[in-house]
């Protein structure tokens, strides 16, 4: 297996702009905003070389079990056994927040490239605002940009039937954020995974570059908004890892070694600005929801059945 098998056969331009002998330089060239601006302002967990490991705790290491673990703070191995579209039996932490804060459905929003989020993000259809897969967004009303995106997403066909391009997900979500001003927004991209399955490592890299530009656009909107500036936490994570060799990078699942290793970053006023976590206890995907609840000032133990715990490194100690 060589460059060609990994989809890099004609990717000289990418190699020229992204390849450095030092892995730190490589990651900064690939995602400059994440590494140079976001991470120093918060905490990133999951660099095993620095003594920070983060893993999925579900046994499947595919997307739905991973998203469900993120959204409910627990693995549900007996119910969510793969990517089959079954309604999540458990209310997500987004629904928990909606109830605790007495919010309307529109104030808790999910924009996702994969249509499966209609099943993973809520146990009662319609409880929160979900726009996922090839789907027009009803809100904001009277936005010509949303109208254009609503039409174009069906013209710009993607390699999967159940997912649309991340650019539509992001721009629809950002326009919703600007106009509806939700209390909580969950965005989910898809392309790095699908391109990897297709052995297109060049497209994986380009999708990560797009993700980095999207993060910069999102963060600059938030930090210039009177509602969100300096009071908003950004949480980044992934539904699963994947193989780490040229032969295995395309895949993940119970038989692919190392794909249970994931990462997460927290950036916001209630997280210490330490950069990459070093020599911290093992963290799990199921800990993300309890950490978010803790950051927002809720007692995570009130979220019935939660199995994870807040990640201490991601939460600033109270100053009193
Ligand atoms: Zn996949």
PDB file of N, CA and C in Angstrom, residues 155-235:
ATOM      1  N   UNK A 155     -29.316  19.834  -5.053  1.00  0.00           N
ATOM      2  CA  UNK A 155     -28.608  19.810  -6.340  1.00  0.00           C
ATOM      3  C   UNK A 155     -27.181  19.312  -6.184  1.00  0.00           C
ATOM      4  N   UNK A 156     -26.526  19.652  -5.068  1.00  0.00           N
ATOM      5  CA  UNK A 156     -25.119  19.286  -4.864  1.00  0.00           C
ATOM      6  C   UNK A 156     -25.062  17.917  -4.212  1.00  0.00           C
ATOM      7  N   UNK A 157     -25.259  16.884  -5.026  1.00  0.00           N
ATOM      8  CA  UNK A 157     -25.385  15.537  -4.453  1.00  0.00           C
ATOM      9  C   UNK A 157     -24.082  15.060  -3.849  1.00  0.00           C
ATOM     10  N   UNK A 158     -24.209  14.307  -2.778  1.00  0.00           N
ATOM     11  CA  UNK A 158     -23.074  13.811  -2.015  1.00  0.00           C
ATOM     12  C   UNK A 158     -22.893  12.318  -2.285  1.00  0.00           C
ATOM     13  N   UNK A 159     -21.767  11.739  -1.789  1.00  0.00           N
ATOM     14  CA  UNK A 159     -21.501  10.320  -2.056  1.00  0.00           C
ATOM     15  C   UNK A 159     -22.414   9.373  -1.286  1.00  0.00           C
ATOM     16  N   UNK A 160     -23.101   9.872  -0.247  1.00  0.00           N
ATOM     17  CA  UNK A 160     -24.028   9.038   0.524  1.00  0.00           C
ATOM     18  C   UNK A 160     -25.455   9.544   0.291  1.00  0.00           C
ATOM     19  N   UNK A 161     -26.434   8.655   0.411  1.00  0.00           N
ATOM     20  CA  UNK A 161     -27.828   9.081   0.307  1.00  0.00           C
ATOM     21  C   UNK A 161     -28.350   9.640   1.620  1.00  0.00           C
ATOM     22  N   UNK A 162     -27.754   9.193   2.723  1.00  0.00           N
ATOM     23  CA  UNK A 162     -28.286   9.573   4.032  1.00  0.00           C
ATOM     24  C   UNK A 162     -27.608  10.819   4.584  1.00  0.00           C
ATOM     25  N   UNK A 163     -26.641  11.380   3.835  1.00  0.00           N
ATOM     26  CA  UNK A 163     -25.915  12.567   4.310  1.00  0.00           C
ATOM     27  C   UNK A 163     -25.820  13.606   3.201  1.00  0.00           C
ATOM     28  N   UNK A 164     -25.741  14.873   3.628  1.00  0.00           N
ATOM     29  CA  UNK A 164     -25.482  15.967   2.674  1.00  0.00           C
ATOM     30  C   UNK A 164     -24.090  16.533   2.946  1.00  0.00           C
ATOM     31  N   UNK A 165     -23.623  17.405   2.055  1.00  0.00           N
ATOM     32  CA  UNK A 165     -22.319  18.043   2.252  1.00  0.00           C
ATOM     33  C   UNK A 165     -22.323  18.874   3.546  1.00  0.00           C
ATOM     34  N   UNK A 166     -21.171  18.839   4.235  1.00  0.00           N
ATOM     35  CA  UNK A 166     -21.029  19.586   5.485  1.00  0.00           C
ATOM     36  C   UNK A 166     -21.250  21.091   5.296  1.00  0.00           C
ATOM     37  N   UNK A 167     -20.906  21.621   4.132  1.00  0.00           N
ATOM     38  CA  UNK A 167     -21.042  23.067   3.934  1.00  0.00           C
ATOM     39  C   UNK A 167     -22.506  23.508   4.082  1.00  0.00           C
ATOM     40  N   UNK A 168     -23.465  22.676   3.654  1.00  0.00           N
ATOM     41  CA  UNK A 168     -24.877  23.029   3.822  1.00  0.00           C
ATOM     42  C   UNK A 168     -25.273  22.967   5.286  1.00  0.00           C
ATOM     43  N   UNK A 169     -24.814  21.920   5.965  1.00  0.00           N
ATOM     44  CA  UNK A 169     -25.101  21.796   7.396  1.00  0.00           C
ATOM     45  C   UNK A 169     -24.581  23.016   8.152  1.00  0.00           C
ATOM     46  N   UNK A 170     -23.329  23.389   7.846  1.00  0.00           N
ATOM     47  CA  UNK A 170     -22.722  24.490   8.597  1.00  0.00           C
ATOM     48  C   UNK A 170     -23.412  25.816   8.311  1.00  0.00           C
ATOM     49  N   UNK A 171     -23.628  26.121   7.027  1.00  0.00           N
ATOM     50  CA  UNK A 171     -24.207  27.430   6.705  1.00  0.00           C
ATOM     51  C   UNK A 171     -25.667  27.535   7.164  1.00  0.00           C
ATOM     52  N   UNK A 172     -26.432  26.440   7.069  1.00  0.00           N
ATOM     53  CA  UNK A 172     -27.811  26.467   7.596  1.00  0.00           C
ATOM     54  C   UNK A 172     -27.788  26.672   9.107  1.00  0.00           C
ATOM     55  N   UNK A 173     -26.843  25.998   9.785  1.00  0.00           N
ATOM     56  CA  UNK A 173     -26.748  26.121  11.239  1.00  0.00           C
ATOM     57  C   UNK A 173     -26.312  27.512  11.667  1.00  0.00           C
ATOM     58  N   UNK A 174     -25.350  28.077  10.935  1.00  0.00           N
ATOM     59  CA  UNK A 174     -24.853  29.410  11.285  1.00  0.00           C
ATOM     60  C   UNK A 174     -25.934  30.476  11.065  1.00  0.00           C
ATOM     61  N   UNK A 175     -26.680  30.350   9.976  1.00  0.00           N
ATOM     62  CA  UNK A 175     -27.767  31.311   9.717  1.00  0.00           C
ATOM     63  C   UNK A 175     -28.857  31.195  10.796  1.00  0.00           C
ATOM     64  N   UNK A 176     -29.093  29.972  11.259  1.00  0.00           N
ATOM     65  CA  UNK A 176     -30.045  29.750  12.359  1.00  0.00           C
ATOM     66  C   UNK A 176     -29.532  30.407  13.641  1.00  0.00           C
ATOM     67  N   UNK A 177     -28.239  30.204  13.908  1.00  0.00           N
ATOM     68  CA  UNK A 177     -27.633  30.797  15.107  1.00  0.00           C
ATOM     69  C   UNK A 177     -27.783  32.312  15.092  1.00  0.00           C
ATOM     70  N   UNK A 178     -27.475  32.937  13.956  1.00  0.00           N
ATOM     71  CA  UNK A 178     -27.527  34.396  13.847  1.00  0.00           C
ATOM     72  C   UNK A 178     -28.938  34.938  14.062  1.00  0.00           C
ATOM     73  N   UNK A 179     -29.935  34.220  13.567  1.00  0.00           N
ATOM     74  CA  UNK A 179     -31.292  34.776  13.528  1.00  0.00           C
ATOM     75  C   UNK A 179     -32.202  34.269  14.635  1.00  0.00           C
ATOM     76  N   UNK A 180     -32.093  33.001  14.995  1.00  0.00           N
ATOM     77  CA  UNK A 180     -32.983  32.430  16.015  1.00  0.00           C
ATOM     78  C   UNK A 180     -32.339  32.558  17.401  1.00  0.00           C
ATOM     79  N   UNK A 181     -31.009  32.639  17.458  1.00  0.00           N
ATOM     80  CA  UNK A 181     -30.269  32.813  18.709  1.00  0.00           C
ATOM     81  C   UNK A 181     -30.631  31.735  19.753  1.00  0.00           C
ATOM     82  N   UNK A 182     -30.404  30.463  19.406  1.00  0.00           N
ATOM     83  CA  UNK A 182     -30.740  29.384  20.335  1.00  0.00           C
ATOM     84  C   UNK A 182     -29.856  29.401  21.579  1.00  0.00           C
ATOM     85  N   UNK A 183     -30.325  28.768  22.606  1.00  0.00           N
ATOM     86  CA  UNK A 183     -29.560  28.619  23.843  1.00  0.00           C
ATOM     87  C   UNK A 183     -28.459  27.563  23.665  1.00  0.00           C
ATOM     88  N   UNK A 184     -28.786  26.493  22.943  1.00  0.00           N
ATOM     89  CA  UNK A 184     -27.825  25.401  22.700  1.00  0.00           C
ATOM     90  C   UNK A 184     -27.881  25.008  21.217  1.00  0.00           C
ATOM     91  N   UNK A 185     -26.695  24.847  20.628  1.00  0.00           N
ATOM     92  CA  UNK A 185     -26.614  24.446  19.221  1.00  0.00           C
ATOM     93  C   UNK A 185     -25.633  23.289  19.095  1.00  0.00           C
ATOM     94  N   UNK A 186     -26.075  22.218  18.443  1.00  0.00           N
ATOM     95  CA  UNK A 186     -25.252  21.028  18.205  1.00  0.00           C
ATOM     96  C   UNK A 186     -25.058  20.905  16.699  1.00  0.00           C
ATOM     97  N   UNK A 187     -23.799  20.942  16.237  1.00  0.00           N
ATOM     98  CA  UNK A 187     -23.498  20.810  14.814  1.00  0.00           C
ATOM     99  C   UNK A 187     -22.748  19.505  14.588  1.00  0.00           C
ATOM    100  N   UNK A 188     -23.111  18.760  13.552  1.00  0.00           N
ATOM    101  CA  UNK A 188     -22.410  17.508  13.281  1.00  0.00           C
ATOM    102  C   UNK A 188     -22.044  17.391  11.811  1.00  0.00           C
ATOM    103  N   UNK A 189     -20.754  17.223  11.554  1.00  0.00           N
ATOM    104  CA  UNK A 189     -20.218  17.044  10.199  1.00  0.00           C
ATOM    105  C   UNK A 189     -20.040  15.555   9.899  1.00  0.00           C
ATOM    106  N   UNK A 190     -19.825  15.254   8.633  1.00  0.00           N
ATOM    107  CA  UNK A 190     -19.780  13.859   8.198  1.00  0.00           C
ATOM    108  C   UNK A 190     -18.611  13.513   7.279  1.00  0.00           C
ATOM    109  N   UNK A 191     -18.074  14.516   6.567  1.00  0.00           N
ATOM    110  CA  UNK A 191     -17.296  14.208   5.363  1.00  0.00           C
ATOM    111  C   UNK A 191     -15.982  13.480   5.616  1.00  0.00           C
ATOM    112  N   UNK A 192     -15.284  13.784   6.721  1.00  0.00           N
ATOM    113  CA  UNK A 192     -14.003  13.096   6.934  1.00  0.00           C
ATOM    114  C   UNK A 192     -14.219  11.583   6.943  1.00  0.00           C
ATOM    115  N   UNK A 193     -15.308  11.141   7.557  1.00  0.00           N
ATOM    116  CA  UNK A 193     -15.570   9.701   7.649  1.00  0.00           C
ATOM    117  C   UNK A 193     -15.887   9.087   6.288  1.00  0.00           C
ATOM    118  N   UNK A 194     -16.779   9.746   5.534  1.00  0.00           N
ATOM    119  CA  UNK A 194     -17.191   9.157   4.258  1.00  0.00           C
ATOM    120  C   UNK A 194     -16.045   9.123   3.255  1.00  0.00           C
ATOM    121  N   UNK A 195     -15.246  10.203   3.193  1.00  0.00           N
ATOM    122  CA  UNK A 195     -14.113  10.220   2.261  1.00  0.00           C
ATOM    123  C   UNK A 195     -13.078   9.174   2.670  1.00  0.00           C
ATOM    124  N   UNK A 196     -12.879   8.981   3.957  1.00  0.00           N
ATOM    125  CA  UNK A 196     -11.922   7.960   4.399  1.00  0.00           C
ATOM    126  C   UNK A 196     -12.399   6.571   3.962  1.00  0.00           C
ATOM    127  N   UNK A 197     -13.694   6.282   4.143  1.00  0.00           N
ATOM    128  CA  UNK A 197     -14.211   4.980   3.693  1.00  0.00           C
ATOM    129  C   UNK A 197     -13.969   4.784   2.196  1.00  0.00           C
ATOM    130  N   UNK A 198     -13.967   5.878   1.446  1.00  0.00           N
ATOM    131  CA  UNK A 198     -13.725   5.817  -0.003  1.00  0.00           C
ATOM    132  C   UNK A 198     -12.235   5.847  -0.361  1.00  0.00           C
ATOM    133  N   UNK A 199     -11.360   5.743   0.637  1.00  0.00           N
ATOM    134  CA  UNK A 199      -9.906   5.795   0.392  1.00  0.00           C
ATOM    135  C   UNK A 199      -9.479   7.090  -0.284  1.00  0.00           C
ATOM    136  N   UNK A 200     -10.086   8.207   0.105  1.00  0.00           N
ATOM    137  CA  UNK A 200      -9.688   9.501  -0.443  1.00  0.00           C
ATOM    138  C   UNK A 200      -9.085  10.339   0.682  1.00  0.00           C
ATOM    139  N   UNK A 201      -7.837  10.017   1.032  1.00  0.00           N
ATOM    140  CA  UNK A 201      -7.186  10.746   2.133  1.00  0.00           C
ATOM    141  C   UNK A 201      -7.007  12.218   1.788  1.00  0.00           C
ATOM    142  N   UNK A 202      -6.846  12.517   0.474  1.00  0.00           N
ATOM    143  CA  UNK A 202      -6.760  13.932   0.094  1.00  0.00           C
ATOM    144  C   UNK A 202      -8.035  14.676   0.481  1.00  0.00           C
ATOM    145  N   UNK A 203      -9.198  14.051   0.246  1.00  0.00           N
ATOM    146  CA  UNK A 203     -10.461  14.693   0.614  1.00  0.00           C
ATOM    147  C   UNK A 203     -10.648  14.740   2.144  1.00  0.00           C
ATOM    148  N   UNK A 204     -10.118  13.758   2.844  1.00  0.00           N
ATOM    149  CA  UNK A 204     -10.156  13.805   4.320  1.00  0.00           C
ATOM    150  C   UNK A 204      -9.453  15.072   4.793  1.00  0.00           C
ATOM    151  N   UNK A 205      -8.263  15.314   4.236  1.00  0.00           N
ATOM    152  CA  UNK A 205      -7.492  16.502   4.631  1.00  0.00           C
ATOM    153  C   UNK A 205      -8.243  17.781   4.271  1.00  0.00           C
ATOM    154  N   UNK A 206      -8.827  17.802   3.067  1.00  0.00           N
ATOM    155  CA  UNK A 206      -9.571  19.002   2.650  1.00  0.00           C
ATOM    156  C   UNK A 206     -10.810  19.219   3.522  1.00  0.00           C
ATOM    157  N   UNK A 207     -11.443  18.128   3.957  1.00  0.00           N
ATOM    158  CA  UNK A 207     -12.601  18.262   4.847  1.00  0.00           C
ATOM    159  C   UNK A 207     -12.182  18.827   6.201  1.00  0.00           C
ATOM    160  N   UNK A 208     -11.007  18.416   6.672  1.00  0.00           N
ATOM    161  CA  UNK A 208     -10.501  18.962   7.939  1.00  0.00           C
ATOM    162  C   UNK A 208     -10.160  20.448   7.792  1.00  0.00           C
ATOM    163  N   UNK A 209      -9.635  20.821   6.613  1.00  0.00           N
ATOM    164  CA  UNK A 209      -9.370  22.242   6.374  1.00  0.00           C
ATOM    165  C   UNK A 209     -10.671  23.043   6.372  1.00  0.00           C
ATOM    166  N   UNK A 210     -11.721  22.458   5.781  1.00  0.00           N
ATOM    167  CA  UNK A 210     -13.021  23.141   5.797  1.00  0.00           C
ATOM    168  C   UNK A 210     -13.560  23.251   7.223  1.00  0.00           C
ATOM    169  N   UNK A 211     -13.389  22.176   7.999  1.00  0.00           N
ATOM    170  CA  UNK A 211     -13.818  22.219   9.399  1.00  0.00           C
ATOM    171  C   UNK A 211     -13.100  23.352  10.137  1.00  0.00           C
ATOM    172  N   UNK A 212     -11.811  23.492   9.893  1.00  0.00           N
ATOM    173  CA  UNK A 212     -11.046  24.538  10.576  1.00  0.00           C
ATOM    174  C   UNK A 212     -11.550  25.933  10.184  1.00  0.00           C
ATOM    175  N   UNK A 213     -11.826  26.143   8.901  1.00  0.00           N
ATOM    176  CA  UNK A 213     -12.366  27.448   8.467  1.00  0.00           C
ATOM    177  C   UNK A 213     -13.745  27.684   9.087  1.00  0.00           C
ATOM    178  N   UNK A 214     -14.540  26.620   9.207  1.00  0.00           N
ATOM    179  CA  UNK A 214     -15.872  26.755   9.813  1.00  0.00           C
ATOM    180  C   UNK A 214     -15.765  27.130  11.285  1.00  0.00           C
ATOM    181  N   UNK A 215     -14.806  26.518  11.980  1.00  0.00           N
ATOM    182  CA  UNK A 215     -14.627  26.838  13.402  1.00  0.00           C
ATOM    183  C   UNK A 215     -14.250  28.309  13.570  1.00  0.00           C
ATOM    184  N   UNK A 216     -13.396  28.798  12.671  1.00  0.00           N
ATOM    185  CA  UNK A 216     -12.983  30.203  12.755  1.00  0.00           C
ATOM    186  C   UNK A 216     -14.176  31.129  12.527  1.00  0.00           C
ATOM    187  N   UNK A 217     -15.018  30.777  11.555  1.00  0.00           N
ATOM    188  CA  UNK A 217     -16.191  31.598  11.255  1.00  0.00           C
ATOM    189  C   UNK A 217     -17.189  31.566  12.427  1.00  0.00           C
ATOM    190  N   UNK A 218     -17.400  30.367  12.968  1.00  0.00           N
ATOM    191  CA  UNK A 218     -18.324  30.207  14.088  1.00  0.00           C
ATOM    192  C   UNK A 218     -17.828  30.968  15.318  1.00  0.00           C
ATOM    193  N   UNK A 219     -16.552  30.793  15.649  1.00  0.00           N
ATOM    194  CA  UNK A 219     -16.019  31.413  16.868  1.00  0.00           C
ATOM    195  C   UNK A 219     -16.001  32.928  16.718  1.00  0.00           C
ATOM    196  N   UNK A 220     -15.677  33.427  15.530  1.00  0.00           N
ATOM    197  CA  UNK A 220     -15.637  34.877  15.381  1.00  0.00           C
ATOM    198  C   UNK A 220     -17.061  35.443  15.452  1.00  0.00           C
ATOM    199  N   UNK A 221     -18.060  34.716  14.939  1.00  0.00           N
ATOM    200  CA  UNK A 221     -19.440  35.187  15.149  1.00  0.00           C
ATOM    201  C   UNK A 221     -19.773  35.230  16.646  1.00  0.00           C
ATOM    202  N   UNK A 222     -19.486  34.133  17.332  1.00  0.00           N
ATOM    203  CA  UNK A 222     -19.847  34.052  18.762  1.00  0.00           C
ATOM    204  C   UNK A 222     -19.172  35.173  19.556  1.00  0.00           C
ATOM    205  N   UNK A 223     -17.890  35.411  19.279  1.00  0.00           N
ATOM    206  CA  UNK A 223     -17.146  36.380  20.092  1.00  0.00           C
ATOM    207  C   UNK A 223     -17.468  37.829  19.721  1.00  0.00           C
ATOM    208  N   UNK A 224     -18.231  38.020  18.637  1.00  0.00           N
ATOM    209  CA  UNK A 224     -18.672  39.374  18.288  1.00  0.00           C
ATOM    210  C   UNK A 224     -20.172  39.551  18.530  1.00  0.00           C
ATOM    211  N   UNK A 225     -20.788  38.610  19.210  1.00  0.00           N
ATOM    212  CA  UNK A 225     -22.230  38.665  19.445  1.00  0.00           C
ATOM    213  C   UNK A 225     -22.493  39.083  20.886  1.00  0.00           C
ATOM    214  N   UNK A 226     -23.413  40.029  21.062  1.00  0.00           N
ATOM    215  CA  UNK A 226     -23.687  40.487  22.434  1.00  0.00           C
ATOM    216  C   UNK A 226     -24.289  39.364  23.277  1.00  0.00           C
ATOM    217  N   UNK A 227     -25.030  38.446  22.634  1.00  0.00           N
ATOM    218  CA  UNK A 227     -25.631  37.348  23.406  1.00  0.00           C
ATOM    219  C   UNK A 227     -24.590  36.297  23.805  1.00  0.00           C
ATOM    220  N   UNK A 228     -23.660  35.990  22.908  1.00  0.00           N
ATOM    221  CA  UNK A 228     -22.808  34.819  23.140  1.00  0.00           C
ATOM    222  C   UNK A 228     -21.380  35.119  23.609  1.00  0.00           C
ATOM    223  N   UNK A 229     -20.889  36.343  23.362  1.00  0.00           N
ATOM    224  CA  UNK A 229     -19.471  36.612  23.636  1.00  0.00           C
ATOM    225  C   UNK A 229     -19.116  36.361  25.092  1.00  0.00           C
ATOM    226  N   UNK A 230     -18.024  35.678  25.306  1.00  0.00           N
ATOM    227  CA  UNK A 230     -17.466  35.426  26.645  1.00  0.00           C
ATOM    228  C   UNK A 230     -18.394  34.676  27.591  1.00  0.00           C
ATOM    229  N   UNK A 231     -19.493  34.138  27.082  1.00  0.00           N
ATOM    230  CA  UNK A 231     -20.371  33.362  27.953  1.00  0.00           C
ATOM    231  C   UNK A 231     -20.697  32.015  27.311  1.00  0.00           C
ATOM    232  N   UNK A 232     -19.998  31.684  26.242  1.00  0.00           N
ATOM    233  CA  UNK A 232     -20.336  30.489  25.467  1.00  0.00           C
ATOM    234  C   UNK A 232     -19.178  29.502  25.465  1.00  0.00           C
ATOM    235  N   UNK A 233     -19.492  28.236  25.678  1.00  0.00           N
ATOM    236  CA  UNK A 233     -18.479  27.175  25.611  1.00  0.00           C
ATOM    237  C   UNK A 233     -18.633  26.414  24.301  1.00  0.00           C
ATOM    238  N   UNK A 234     -17.513  26.222  23.628  1.00  0.00           N
ATOM    239  CA  UNK A 234     -17.459  25.427  22.407  1.00  0.00           C
ATOM    240  C   UNK A 234     -16.879  24.062  22.770  1.00  0.00           C
ATOM    241  N   UNK A 235     -17.571  22.988  22.381  1.00  0.00           N
ATOM    242  CA  UNK A 235     -17.104  21.630  22.660  1.00  0.00           C
ATOM    243  C   UNK A 235     -16.936  20.908  21.331  1.00  0.00           C
TER     244      UNK A 235
END
